[in-house]
Coordinates of C-alpha atoms in Angstrom, one line a residue:
Chain A
M1 CA 6.8 -7.3 -23.7
G2 CA 4.3 -6.6 -21.0
V3 CA 2.8 -10.0 -21.3
V4 CA 6.2 -11.8 -20.9
G5 CA 7.0 -9.6 -18.0
S6 CA 3.7 -10.4 -16.3
F7 CA 4.3 -14.1 -16.8
A8 CA 7.8 -13.9 -15.3
L9 CA 6.7 -11.8 -12.3
A10 CA 3.7 -14.1 -11.7
I11 CA 6.2 -17.0 -11.4
S12 CA 8.3 -15.0 -9.0
G13 CA 5.3 -14.1 -6.9
A14 CA 4.1 -17.7 -6.9
L15 CA 7.5 -18.9 -5.8
V16 CA 7.5 -16.5 -2.8
G17 CA 3.9 -17.6 -2.0
M18 CA 4.8 -21.3 -2.1
Q19 CA 7.9 -20.6 0.0
K20 CA 5.5 -19.1 2.6
K21 CA 3.3 -22.3 2.3
L22 CA 0.2 -20.4 1.2
D23 CA -2.8 -22.3 -0.1
P24 CA -3.2 -22.4 -4.0
F25 CA -5.4 -19.3 -4.1
G26 CA -3.0 -17.4 -1.8
V27 CA -0.2 -18.3 -4.2
I28 CA -2.3 -17.0 -7.2
I29 CA -3.1 -13.8 -5.3
V30 CA 0.6 -13.1 -4.5
A31 CA 1.4 -13.9 -8.2
F32 CA -1.3 -11.5 -9.4
V33 CA -0.2 -8.7 -7.1
T34 CA 3.4 -9.1 -8.0
A35 CA 2.6 -9.1 -11.8
V36 CA 0.3 -6.2 -11.9
G37 CA 1.5 -4.1 -8.9
G38 CA 4.0 -1.9 -10.7
G39 CA 2.0 -1.3 -13.8
T40 CA -1.1 -0.6 -11.9
L41 CA 0.6 2.0 -9.7
R42 CA 2.0 3.6 -12.9
D43 CA -1.4 3.7 -14.6
V44 CA -3.1 5.1 -11.5
L45 CA -0.4 7.9 -11.3
I46 CA -0.9 8.8 -14.9
E47 CA -4.5 9.8 -14.5
Q48 CA -5.3 9.9 -18.2
R49 CA -4.5 6.2 -18.5
D50 CA -6.7 3.2 -17.9
V51 CA -5.2 0.5 -15.7
F52 CA -3.6 -1.9 -18.2
W53 CA -5.1 -5.2 -17.0
I54 CA -8.6 -3.7 -16.9
A55 CA -8.2 -2.3 -20.4
D56 CA -6.8 -5.6 -21.6
P57 CA -7.9 -8.6 -19.5
S58 CA -5.8 -11.0 -21.5
Y59 CA -2.9 -10.2 -19.1
I60 CA -4.9 -12.0 -16.4
Y61 CA -4.7 -15.3 -18.2
F62 CA -1.0 -15.1 -18.7
I63 CA -0.6 -14.3 -14.9
L64 CA -2.8 -17.3 -14.1
A65 CA -0.7 -19.4 -16.4
G66 CA 2.5 -18.3 -14.7
A67 CA 1.2 -19.0 -11.2
I68 CA -0.1 -22.5 -12.3
C69 CA 3.2 -23.3 -14.0
A70 CA 5.1 -22.4 -10.9
M71 CA 2.9 -24.7 -8.8
I72 CA 3.1 -27.6 -11.3
F73 CA 6.9 -27.3 -11.8
Q74 CA 7.8 -26.6 -8.3
N75 CA 10.1 -29.6 -8.2
K76 CA 12.1 -28.3 -11.2
L77 CA 12.2 -24.8 -9.7
D78 CA 13.6 -26.3 -6.5
R79 CA 16.6 -24.1 -6.2
F80 CA 14.4 -21.3 -4.8
R81 CA 16.8 -18.4 -4.7
T82 CA 18.1 -18.9 -8.3
S83 CA 14.6 -19.3 -9.8
L84 CA 13.3 -16.3 -7.9
L85 CA 16.3 -14.2 -9.1
L86 CA 15.8 -15.3 -12.7
F87 CA 12.1 -14.5 -13.0
D88 CA 12.3 -11.4 -10.8
T89 CA 15.1 -10.0 -13.0
I90 CA 13.2 -10.7 -16.3
G91 CA 10.3 -8.9 -14.9
L92 CA 12.4 -6.0 -13.6
A93 CA 14.1 -5.6 -17.0
L94 CA 10.9 -5.8 -19.2
F95 CA 8.8 -3.6 -16.9
S96 CA 11.4 -0.9 -16.3
V97 CA 11.6 -0.4 -20.0
A98 CA 7.9 -0.6 -20.5
G99 CA 7.4 2.1 -17.8
V100 CA 9.8 4.5 -19.4
Q101 CA 8.2 3.9 -22.8
I102 CA 4.7 4.7 -21.5
G103 CA 6.0 7.9 -19.8
L104 CA 7.5 9.0 -23.1
T105 CA 4.2 8.3 -24.9
Y106 CA 2.5 10.8 -22.6
D107 CA 5.3 13.4 -23.2
L108 CA 6.3 13.5 -19.5
P109 CA 9.6 15.0 -18.5
Y110 CA 12.6 12.6 -18.5
I111 CA 12.9 12.5 -14.7
I112 CA 9.3 11.4 -14.4
C113 CA 9.8 8.8 -17.1
I114 CA 12.7 7.4 -15.2
I115 CA 10.7 7.3 -11.9
L116 CA 7.8 5.6 -13.8
G117 CA 10.3 3.0 -15.1
V118 CA 11.5 2.3 -11.6
I119 CA 8.0 2.1 -10.2
T120 CA 6.8 -0.2 -13.0
G121 CA 9.8 -2.4 -12.6
S122 CA 10.0 -2.7 -8.9
F123 CA 6.7 -1.9 -7.2
G124 CA 5.3 -5.4 -8.0
G125 CA 8.2 -7.0 -6.1
V126 CA 7.8 -4.5 -3.3
S127 CA 4.1 -5.3 -2.9
R128 CA 4.8 -9.0 -2.9
D129 CA 7.3 -8.5 -0.1
I130 CA 5.0 -6.3 1.9
L131 CA 2.1 -8.8 1.5
V132 CA 4.2 -11.6 2.9
N133 CA 5.7 -9.3 5.5
E134 CA 9.4 -9.2 4.5
I135 CA 11.6 -6.1 4.2
P136 CA 11.3 -5.5 0.4
V137 CA 14.0 -7.1 -1.7
V138 CA 14.5 -3.8 -3.3
F139 CA 16.1 -2.6 -0.1
Q140 CA 18.4 -5.5 0.3
K141 CA 21.9 -4.9 -0.8
E142 CA 21.2 -5.9 -4.4
I143 CA 21.0 -2.4 -5.8
Y144 CA 17.8 -3.4 -7.6
A145 CA 16.5 0.1 -8.1
T146 CA 19.8 1.5 -9.1
I147 CA 20.0 -1.0 -12.0
S148 CA 16.5 -0.1 -13.0
I149 CA 17.5 3.6 -13.2
V150 CA 20.6 2.7 -15.3
G151 CA 18.4 0.9 -17.7
A152 CA 15.8 3.7 -17.8
V153 CA 18.4 6.3 -18.5
F154 CA 20.0 4.1 -21.2
Y155 CA 16.6 3.7 -22.9
I156 CA 16.0 7.5 -22.9
V157 CA 19.5 8.1 -24.5
L158 CA 18.8 5.5 -27.2
H159 CA 15.3 6.9 -27.8
H160 CA 16.7 10.4 -28.1
L161 CA 19.2 9.2 -30.7
E162 CA 16.3 7.8 -32.7
I163 CA 17.9 4.5 -33.1
N164 CA 16.0 1.5 -34.5
R165 CA 13.2 0.7 -32.1
L166 CA 14.1 -3.0 -31.6
I167 CA 17.6 -2.0 -30.5
T168 CA 16.3 0.8 -28.3
E169 CA 14.2 -1.8 -26.4
L170 CA 16.6 -4.8 -26.4
L171 CA 19.8 -3.0 -25.3
P172 CA 18.5 -1.6 -22.0
I173 CA 16.5 -4.8 -21.3
S174 CA 19.7 -6.9 -21.7
T175 CA 21.7 -4.3 -19.7
I176 CA 19.4 -4.6 -16.8
F177 CA 19.3 -8.3 -16.9
I178 CA 23.0 -8.8 -17.2
L179 CA 23.8 -6.1 -14.6
R180 CA 21.6 -7.6 -12.0
T181 CA 22.7 -11.1 -12.5
W182 CA 26.3 -10.1 -12.4
V183 CA 25.8 -7.9 -9.3
V184 CA 24.0 -10.8 -7.4
Y185 CA 26.6 -13.3 -8.6
K186 CA 29.5 -11.1 -7.6
E187 CA 27.6 -9.9 -4.5
I188 CA 28.6 -6.4 -5.4
T189 CA 27.0 -3.6 -3.3
L190 CA 27.0 0.1 -3.6
P191 CA 29.7 1.9 -1.7
S192 CA 28.6 2.2 1.9
I193 CA 27.8 5.6 3.3
Y194 CA 28.1 4.4 6.9
K195 CA 31.3 4.6 9.0
N196 CA 31.4 1.4 11.0
D197 CA 29.6 -0.9 8.6
E198 CA 28.3 -3.9 10.4
T199 CA 26.6 -5.8 7.6
V200 CA 22.9 -6.4 8.2
D201 CA 22.2 -10.1 8.7
E202 CA 21.2 -11.7 5.4
E203 CA 17.6 -12.8 5.3
D204 CA 17.6 -16.6 5.2
W205 CA 16.3 -16.7 1.7
Chain B
M1 CA 4.7 25.3 1.4
G2 CA 4.6 21.9 -0.4
V3 CA 8.2 22.2 -1.4
V4 CA 9.4 22.9 2.2
G5 CA 7.3 20.0 3.4
S6 CA 8.7 17.6 0.8
F7 CA 12.2 18.6 1.7
A8 CA 11.6 18.0 5.4
L9 CA 9.8 14.7 4.9
A10 CA 12.6 13.6 2.5
I11 CA 15.1 14.2 5.3
S12 CA 12.9 12.2 7.8
G13 CA 12.6 9.3 5.3
A14 CA 16.4 9.4 4.6
L15 CA 17.1 9.3 8.4
V16 CA 14.9 6.1 8.7
G17 CA 16.6 4.6 5.7
M18 CA 20.0 5.2 7.1
Q19 CA 19.0 3.9 10.5
K20 CA 18.1 0.7 8.6
K21 CA 21.5 0.7 6.9
L22 CA 20.1 0.8 3.4
D23 CA 22.4 1.6 0.4
P24 CA 22.3 5.2 -1.0
F25 CA 19.6 4.4 -3.5
G26 CA 17.5 2.7 -0.9
V27 CA 17.8 5.8 1.2
I28 CA 16.7 8.0 -1.7
I29 CA 13.7 5.7 -2.4
V30 CA 12.5 5.8 1.2
A31 CA 13.0 9.6 1.2
F32 CA 11.0 9.9 -2.0
V33 CA 8.1 7.6 -0.8
T34 CA 8.0 9.5 2.5
A35 CA 7.9 12.9 0.8
V36 CA 5.3 12.1 -1.9
G37 CA 3.3 9.4 -0.3
G38 CA 0.6 11.5 1.4
G39 CA 0.1 14.0 -1.4
T40 CA 0.1 11.2 -4.0
L41 CA -2.7 9.3 -2.2
R42 CA -4.6 12.6 -1.9
D43 CA -4.3 13.3 -5.6
V44 CA -5.3 9.8 -6.6
L45 CA -8.4 10.0 -4.4
I46 CA -9.4 13.4 -5.9
E47 CA -9.8 11.9 -9.3
Q48 CA -10.0 15.3 -11.1
R49 CA -6.5 16.2 -9.9
D50 CA -3.2 15.3 -11.4
V51 CA -0.6 13.9 -9.1
F52 CA 1.4 16.9 -7.9
W53 CA 5.0 15.7 -8.5
I54 CA 4.0 14.6 -12.0
A55 CA 2.3 17.9 -12.8
D56 CA 5.3 19.8 -11.3
P57 CA 8.6 17.7 -11.3
S58 CA 10.5 20.4 -9.5
Y59 CA 9.4 18.7 -6.3
I60 CA 11.6 15.8 -7.2
Y61 CA 14.8 17.9 -7.1
F62 CA 13.9 19.2 -3.6
I63 CA 13.4 15.7 -2.4
L64 CA 16.7 14.6 -3.9
A65 CA 18.3 17.5 -2.2
G66 CA 16.7 16.6 1.2
A67 CA 17.9 13.0 0.9
I68 CA 21.4 14.0 -0.1
C69 CA 21.6 16.6 2.7
A70 CA 20.6 13.9 5.2
M71 CA 23.3 11.6 3.9
I72 CA 26.0 14.3 3.9
F73 CA 25.1 15.8 7.3
Q74 CA 24.4 12.5 9.1
N75 CA 27.0 13.3 11.7
K76 CA 25.3 16.5 12.6
L77 CA 21.9 14.7 12.7
D78 CA 23.4 12.2 15.0
R79 CA 20.7 12.4 17.7
F80 CA 18.4 10.3 15.5
R81 CA 15.2 10.5 17.5
T82 CA 15.3 14.3 17.8
S83 CA 16.1 14.9 14.2
L84 CA 13.5 12.5 13.0
L85 CA 10.9 14.1 15.2
L86 CA 11.8 17.6 14.0
F87 CA 11.6 16.9 10.3
D88 CA 8.6 14.6 10.6
T89 CA 6.7 17.3 12.5
I90 CA 7.5 20.0 10.0
G91 CA 6.2 17.7 7.3
L92 CA 3.1 16.8 9.2
A93 CA 2.3 20.5 9.9
L94 CA 2.8 21.7 6.4
F95 CA 1.2 18.8 4.6
S96 CA -1.9 18.6 6.9
V97 CA -2.7 22.2 6.1
A98 CA -1.9 21.7 2.4
G99 CA -4.3 18.8 2.2
V100 CA -7.2 20.7 3.8
Q101 CA -6.5 23.6 1.5
I102 CA -6.7 21.5 -1.6
G103 CA -9.9 19.8 -0.4
L104 CA -11.5 23.2 0.0
T105 CA -10.3 24.2 -3.5
Y106 CA -12.4 21.4 -4.8
D107 CA -15.4 22.4 -2.7
L108 CA -15.4 19.1 -0.9
P109 CA -17.4 18.7 2.4
Y110 CA -15.5 19.7 5.5
I111 CA -15.3 16.1 6.9
I112 CA -13.6 15.1 3.6
C113 CA -11.2 18.0 3.7
I114 CA -10.2 17.0 7.3
I115 CA -9.6 13.4 6.2
L116 CA -7.6 14.6 3.1
G117 CA -5.5 16.8 5.5
V118 CA -4.8 13.8 7.7
I119 CA -4.0 11.6 4.7
T120 CA -1.6 14.2 3.2
G121 CA 0.1 14.8 6.5
S122 CA 0.5 11.3 7.7
F123 CA 0.4 8.8 4.8
G124 CA 4.0 9.6 3.8
G125 CA 5.2 8.6 7.2
V126 CA 3.0 5.5 7.2
S127 CA 4.4 4.3 3.9
R128 CA 7.9 4.9 5.1
D129 CA 7.2 2.7 8.1
I130 CA 5.5 0.0 6.1
L131 CA 8.4 -0.1 3.7
V132 CA 10.9 -0.7 6.4
N133 CA 8.5 -3.0 8.2
E134 CA 7.8 -1.1 11.4
I135 CA 4.4 -0.6 13.0
P136 CA 3.6 2.9 11.6
V137 CA 4.7 5.7 14.0
V138 CA 1.2 7.1 13.5
F139 CA -0.1 4.2 15.7
Q140 CA 2.5 4.7 18.5
K141 CA 1.2 6.6 21.4
E142 CA 2.1 10.0 20.0
I143 CA -1.4 11.1 19.0
Y144 CA 0.0 12.0 15.6
A145 CA -3.2 11.9 13.7
T146 CA -5.2 13.6 16.4
I147 CA -2.9 16.6 16.2
S148 CA -3.3 16.6 12.4
I149 CA -7.1 16.7 12.9
V150 CA -6.9 19.5 15.4
G151 CA -4.8 21.6 12.9
A152 CA -7.2 20.7 10.0
V153 CA -10.3 21.8 12.0
F154 CA -8.5 25.0 13.1
Y155 CA -7.6 25.8 9.5
I156 CA -11.3 25.3 8.4
V157 CA -12.5 27.6 11.2
L158 CA -10.0 30.4 10.2
H159 CA -10.9 29.9 6.6
H160 CA -14.6 30.2 7.3
L161 CA -13.9 33.4 9.2
E162 CA -12.2 34.8 6.1
I163 CA -9.2 36.0 8.0
N164 CA -6.0 37.1 6.2
R165 CA -4.6 34.2 4.2
L166 CA -1.1 34.2 5.8
I167 CA -2.6 34.0 9.3
T168 CA -5.0 31.2 8.2
E169 CA -2.0 29.2 7.1
L170 CA 0.5 30.0 9.7
L171 CA -1.6 29.6 12.8
P172 CA -2.7 26.0 12.2
I173 CA 0.9 25.1 11.0
S174 CA 2.4 26.4 14.2
T175 CA -0.3 24.8 16.3
I176 CA 0.4 21.4 14.9
F177 CA 4.2 21.9 15.2
I178 CA 4.0 23.1 18.8
L179 CA 1.4 20.6 19.9
R180 CA 3.3 17.6 18.6
T181 CA 6.6 18.8 20.0
W182 CA 5.0 19.4 23.4
V183 CA 3.2 16.1 23.4
V184 CA 6.3 14.1 22.6
Y185 CA 8.4 16.1 25.1
K186 CA 5.8 15.6 27.9
E187 CA 5.1 12.1 26.7
I188 CA 1.4 12.8 26.8
T189 CA -0.9 10.1 25.5
L190 CA -4.6 10.1 24.8
P191 CA -6.7 8.8 27.7
S192 CA -6.6 5.0 27.6
I193 CA -9.7 3.1 26.6
Y194 CA -8.3 -0.2 28.1
K195 CA -9.0 -1.5 31.5
N196 CA -5.7 -3.0 32.6
D197 CA -3.4 -0.9 30.7
E198 CA 0.0 -2.6 30.3
T199 CA 1.9 -0.2 28.2
V200 CA 3.1 -1.6 24.9
D201 CA 6.9 -1.9 24.9
E202 CA 8.4 1.2 23.2
E203 CA 10.2 0.5 20.0
D204 CA 13.9 0.9 20.5
W205 CA 14.0 4.0 18.3
Chain C
M1 CA -25.5 -2.7 1.4
G2 CA -22.3 -0.7 1.2
V3 CA -23.3 1.1 4.4
V4 CA -23.9 -2.0 6.4
G5 CA -20.6 -3.5 5.0
S6 CA -18.7 -0.4 6.0
F7 CA -20.2 -0.5 9.5
A8 CA -19.2 -4.2 9.9
L9 CA -15.7 -3.7 8.6
A10 CA -15.2 -0.7 10.8
I11 CA -16.0 -2.9 13.8
S12 CA -13.6 -5.6 12.6
G13 CA -10.9 -2.9 12.2
A14 CA -11.5 -1.4 15.6
L15 CA -11.3 -4.8 17.2
V16 CA -7.9 -5.4 15.7
G17 CA -6.8 -1.9 16.7
M18 CA -7.9 -2.4 20.3
Q19 CA -6.2 -5.8 20.3
K20 CA -3.0 -4.0 19.5
K21 CA -3.7 -1.5 22.3
L22 CA -3.8 1.6 20.0
D23 CA -5.1 4.9 21.3
P24 CA -8.7 5.9 20.4
F25 CA -7.7 7.8 17.2
G26 CA -5.4 4.9 16.2
V27 CA -8.4 2.6 16.5
I28 CA -10.6 4.9 14.4
I29 CA -8.0 5.1 11.7
V30 CA -7.6 1.3 11.5
A31 CA -11.4 1.1 11.4
F32 CA -11.6 3.7 8.6
V33 CA -8.9 2.0 6.5
T34 CA -10.5 -1.4 7.0
A35 CA -13.9 -0.1 6.0
V36 CA -12.9 2.0 2.9
G37 CA -9.7 0.1 1.8
G38 CA -11.3 -2.3 -0.6
G39 CA -13.9 0.0 -2.2
T40 CA -11.3 2.8 -2.5
L41 CA -8.9 0.6 -4.4
R42 CA -11.8 -0.6 -6.7
D43 CA -12.8 3.0 -7.4
V44 CA -9.2 4.1 -8.1
L45 CA -8.8 1.2 -10.5
I46 CA -12.0 2.1 -12.4
E47 CA -10.8 5.5 -13.4
Q48 CA -14.2 6.7 -14.6
R49 CA -15.5 6.4 -11.0
D50 CA -15.3 8.7 -8.1
V51 CA -14.1 7.3 -4.8
F52 CA -17.3 6.3 -3.0
W53 CA -16.8 7.9 0.4
I54 CA -15.7 11.2 -1.2
A55 CA -18.8 11.1 -3.5
D56 CA -21.0 10.2 -0.5
P57 CA -19.5 11.3 2.8
S58 CA -22.3 9.7 4.8
Y59 CA -20.2 6.5 4.8
I60 CA -17.8 8.3 7.1
Y61 CA -20.4 8.7 9.8
F62 CA -21.3 5.0 9.7
I63 CA -17.7 4.1 10.0
L64 CA -17.2 6.4 13.0
A65 CA -20.3 4.8 14.5
G66 CA -18.9 1.3 14.0
A67 CA -15.6 2.2 15.6
I68 CA -17.2 3.9 18.5
C69 CA -19.6 1.0 19.1
A70 CA -16.7 -1.4 19.1
M71 CA -14.9 0.8 21.7
I72 CA -18.0 1.1 23.9
F73 CA -19.0 -2.5 23.8
Q74 CA -15.6 -4.0 24.0
N75 CA -16.6 -6.0 27.0
K76 CA -19.4 -7.6 25.1
L77 CA -17.2 -8.3 22.2
D78 CA -14.7 -10.0 24.5
R79 CA -14.4 -13.2 22.6
F80 CA -12.1 -11.5 20.2
R81 CA -11.6 -14.2 17.6
T82 CA -15.4 -14.9 17.2
S83 CA -16.4 -11.2 17.0
L84 CA -13.6 -10.4 14.5
L85 CA -14.7 -13.4 12.4
L86 CA -18.3 -12.4 12.4
F87 CA -17.9 -8.7 11.4
D88 CA -15.1 -9.5 9.0
T89 CA -17.3 -12.1 7.3
I90 CA -20.3 -9.8 7.0
G91 CA -18.0 -7.2 5.4
L92 CA -16.5 -9.8 3.1
A93 CA -19.9 -11.0 1.9
L94 CA -21.5 -7.6 1.3
F95 CA -18.4 -6.0 -0.3
S96 CA -17.6 -8.9 -2.6
V97 CA -21.0 -8.7 -4.1
A98 CA -21.0 -4.9 -4.2
G99 CA -17.6 -5.0 -6.1
V100 CA -19.0 -7.4 -8.7
Q101 CA -22.1 -5.4 -9.1
I102 CA -20.2 -2.2 -9.8
G103 CA -17.9 -4.0 -12.3
L104 CA -21.1 -5.1 -14.2
T105 CA -22.5 -1.6 -14.1
Y106 CA -19.4 -0.4 -16.0
D107 CA -19.8 -3.3 -18.5
L108 CA -16.4 -4.8 -17.6
P109 CA -15.6 -8.4 -18.6
Y110 CA -16.6 -11.1 -16.1
I111 CA -13.1 -11.9 -15.1
I112 CA -12.5 -8.3 -14.2
C113 CA -15.8 -8.1 -12.2
I114 CA -14.7 -11.2 -10.2
I115 CA -11.3 -9.6 -9.4
L116 CA -13.0 -6.3 -8.4
G117 CA -15.3 -8.3 -6.1
V118 CA -12.3 -10.0 -4.5
I119 CA -10.5 -6.7 -4.2
T120 CA -13.5 -4.9 -2.7
G121 CA -14.2 -7.7 -0.3
S122 CA -10.7 -8.4 0.9
F123 CA -8.4 -5.4 0.4
G124 CA -9.8 -3.6 3.5
G125 CA -8.8 -6.6 5.7
V126 CA -5.5 -6.8 3.9
S127 CA -4.7 -3.1 4.6
R128 CA -5.8 -3.5 8.2
D129 CA -3.3 -6.4 8.6
I130 CA -0.5 -4.6 6.8
L131 CA -1.0 -1.5 9.0
V132 CA -0.7 -3.5 12.2
N133 CA 2.1 -5.5 10.7
E134 CA 0.6 -9.0 10.6
I135 CA 0.7 -11.4 7.7
P136 CA -2.7 -10.7 6.1
V137 CA -5.5 -12.9 7.3
V138 CA -6.4 -13.5 3.6
F139 CA -3.2 -15.6 3.4
Q140 CA -3.9 -17.7 6.5
K141 CA -5.4 -21.1 5.7
E142 CA -9.0 -19.8 5.8
I143 CA -9.5 -19.7 2.0
Y144 CA -10.9 -16.2 2.4
A145 CA -10.3 -15.1 -1.2
T146 CA -11.5 -18.5 -2.6
I147 CA -14.9 -18.0 -0.9
S148 CA -15.1 -14.4 -2.2
I149 CA -14.5 -15.8 -5.8
V150 CA -17.2 -18.4 -5.3
G151 CA -19.7 -15.7 -4.2
A152 CA -18.7 -13.5 -7.1
V153 CA -19.1 -16.2 -9.7
F154 CA -22.5 -17.2 -8.2
Y155 CA -23.6 -13.6 -8.4
I156 CA -22.6 -13.4 -12.1
V157 CA -24.5 -16.6 -12.9
L158 CA -27.7 -15.3 -11.2
H159 CA -27.3 -11.9 -12.8
H160 CA -26.9 -13.6 -16.2
L161 CA -30.1 -15.6 -15.6
E162 CA -31.9 -12.3 -14.9
I163 CA -33.5 -13.5 -11.7
N164 CA -35.2 -11.2 -9.3
R165 CA -32.7 -8.6 -8.1
L166 CA -33.1 -9.2 -4.3
I167 CA -32.4 -12.9 -4.8
T168 CA -29.5 -12.2 -7.0
E169 CA -28.0 -10.2 -4.1
L170 CA -29.1 -12.2 -1.1
L171 CA -28.1 -15.7 -2.3
P172 CA -24.4 -15.0 -3.0
I173 CA -24.1 -12.9 0.2
S174 CA -25.5 -15.7 2.3
T175 CA -23.4 -18.3 0.5
I176 CA -20.2 -16.3 1.3
F177 CA -21.3 -15.9 4.9
I178 CA -22.2 -19.5 5.5
L179 CA -19.2 -20.9 3.6
R180 CA -16.7 -18.9 5.5
T181 CA -18.3 -19.5 8.9
W182 CA -18.5 -23.2 8.1
V183 CA -14.9 -23.3 6.8
V184 CA -13.5 -21.6 9.9
Y185 CA -15.6 -23.8 12.2
K186 CA -14.6 -27.0 10.6
E187 CA -11.1 -25.7 10.1
I188 CA -11.2 -26.8 6.5
T189 CA -8.3 -25.8 4.3
L190 CA -7.7 -26.1 0.6
P191 CA -5.9 -29.3 -0.5
S192 CA -2.3 -28.7 0.1
I193 CA 0.1 -28.4 -2.9
Y194 CA 3.1 -29.2 -0.8
K195 CA 4.6 -32.6 -0.4
N196 CA 5.8 -32.7 3.2
D197 CA 3.2 -30.4 4.7
E198 CA 4.4 -29.1 8.0
T199 CA 1.6 -26.8 9.1
V200 CA 2.7 -23.2 9.6
D201 CA 2.3 -22.3 13.2
E202 CA -1.0 -20.6 13.8
E203 CA -0.9 -17.0 14.7
D204 CA -2.0 -16.6 18.4
W205 CA -5.1 -14.8 17.5

């Protein structure tokens, strides 16, 4: 699960790097930071835990593979916004659930597990956007983090009910994936809390 | 002390989030990052120490309360710059002192304790500003960090003199609070080190 | 080696801070973050290791000295771009090698050591640029990270051959230094991976 998530996030990072016309190593670095950012912050916060890609360097090869694939197939990934959304969402879904799972492994309170899920799922994308100097996508109107929280809570409920492990993983992952795709497709936003709501200008990507 | 500081910084984070017209969850995330940023960096740097909000999740509820209060009472907090200054300064004062205190608990050298005080007091605000893509307020001309250092040194002196604990805490906290308010009110800046000193244009907030 | 690197990076940070017309404490903070950023991230990632400037506070005095020198001698350092390049490159060379070395000390796999070298060498500069809200220099066309990787690999090869320790350190350091200076001087860039390659406008510094 973590490996597939890293691969997907590496592609999403590479896409943003190429959009910004970085050189190949710049693209690989953005891909790496995007793929490991969330999990690394989680592992640093849980001080008993080693950082996952130092404990298991095979992640690094999957990330490299993802970045290189993105560079080779950039023609096929031409519709930038759609491709970015796809891989970013796969990463969000897999890593949110992985984060909650690891929190539960360490017997942390549910509220902490949910926060770890959100951090694992979204901090990679946040670092990517900070690195290339954009306002993080997580704060655009795409209710990114909200969906990650929904998935995390759903996972905890299923886990509590002691349902079959595969289902406990797959249902929240699919929920996050479907919810985000649907939300972006329908351009749904959370109810506004502002009175005169001039919409912020959309970024051009 | 930490709890009040978290509450105040959560409000300051929520104010900035609302200023940027983020959705409610975006506002909560900025509030959370602002409130825990400084203390989390401190706890990660002191590797023997668990991250405070993971060790004691009750902080999270106070942060949520702060963010929600800010959203509910946004009309009353209408004078944005004044409210932001107030809550940011409360947070700076309480967290700078908390940072020094924790450094002393671990018997670290004074210079490290002072740096931990500055980090605890100001890194939350710095993260907030990086997240919303502003030049951090700490680098505006408000001698933010300088005041934090003054408070930290003052705390160490009082601590060294083994004065009553309440006084040792309250005096530096009030000093930081009064100094910063006074400095902003008088628009005092540190003596310039540049020859032809064209003032940098003020941000519009 | 670490001490000289910190001193050089502190100067590079102070130069950027002064370029942005920060007040003296702002300059010192940027200098500090630039000088410790890379090594701190490395030490936080290697969870067995204490953060170097907390374990040995003498670094802090060298960093202060670097920042103060930069402020005093700002007239002599007037040719901003050249001075920044010089001190940034010294820091990159010394810290990249220091990062690899420490990775090897902890018996980490080579790929991890190389990444730790790149992180130690370049994360200080990245933090500096994020703090002052620039797109990190590492992503400009100066193949910064690529050179750090070349130096790291070179160090590992020499280390593997069990050559004299001084040579094992000096050769990769000089390689990084010469390569980067030459690359910037010749304005060499990595081969482009984009088809119609409109050059991104150069930053004005």
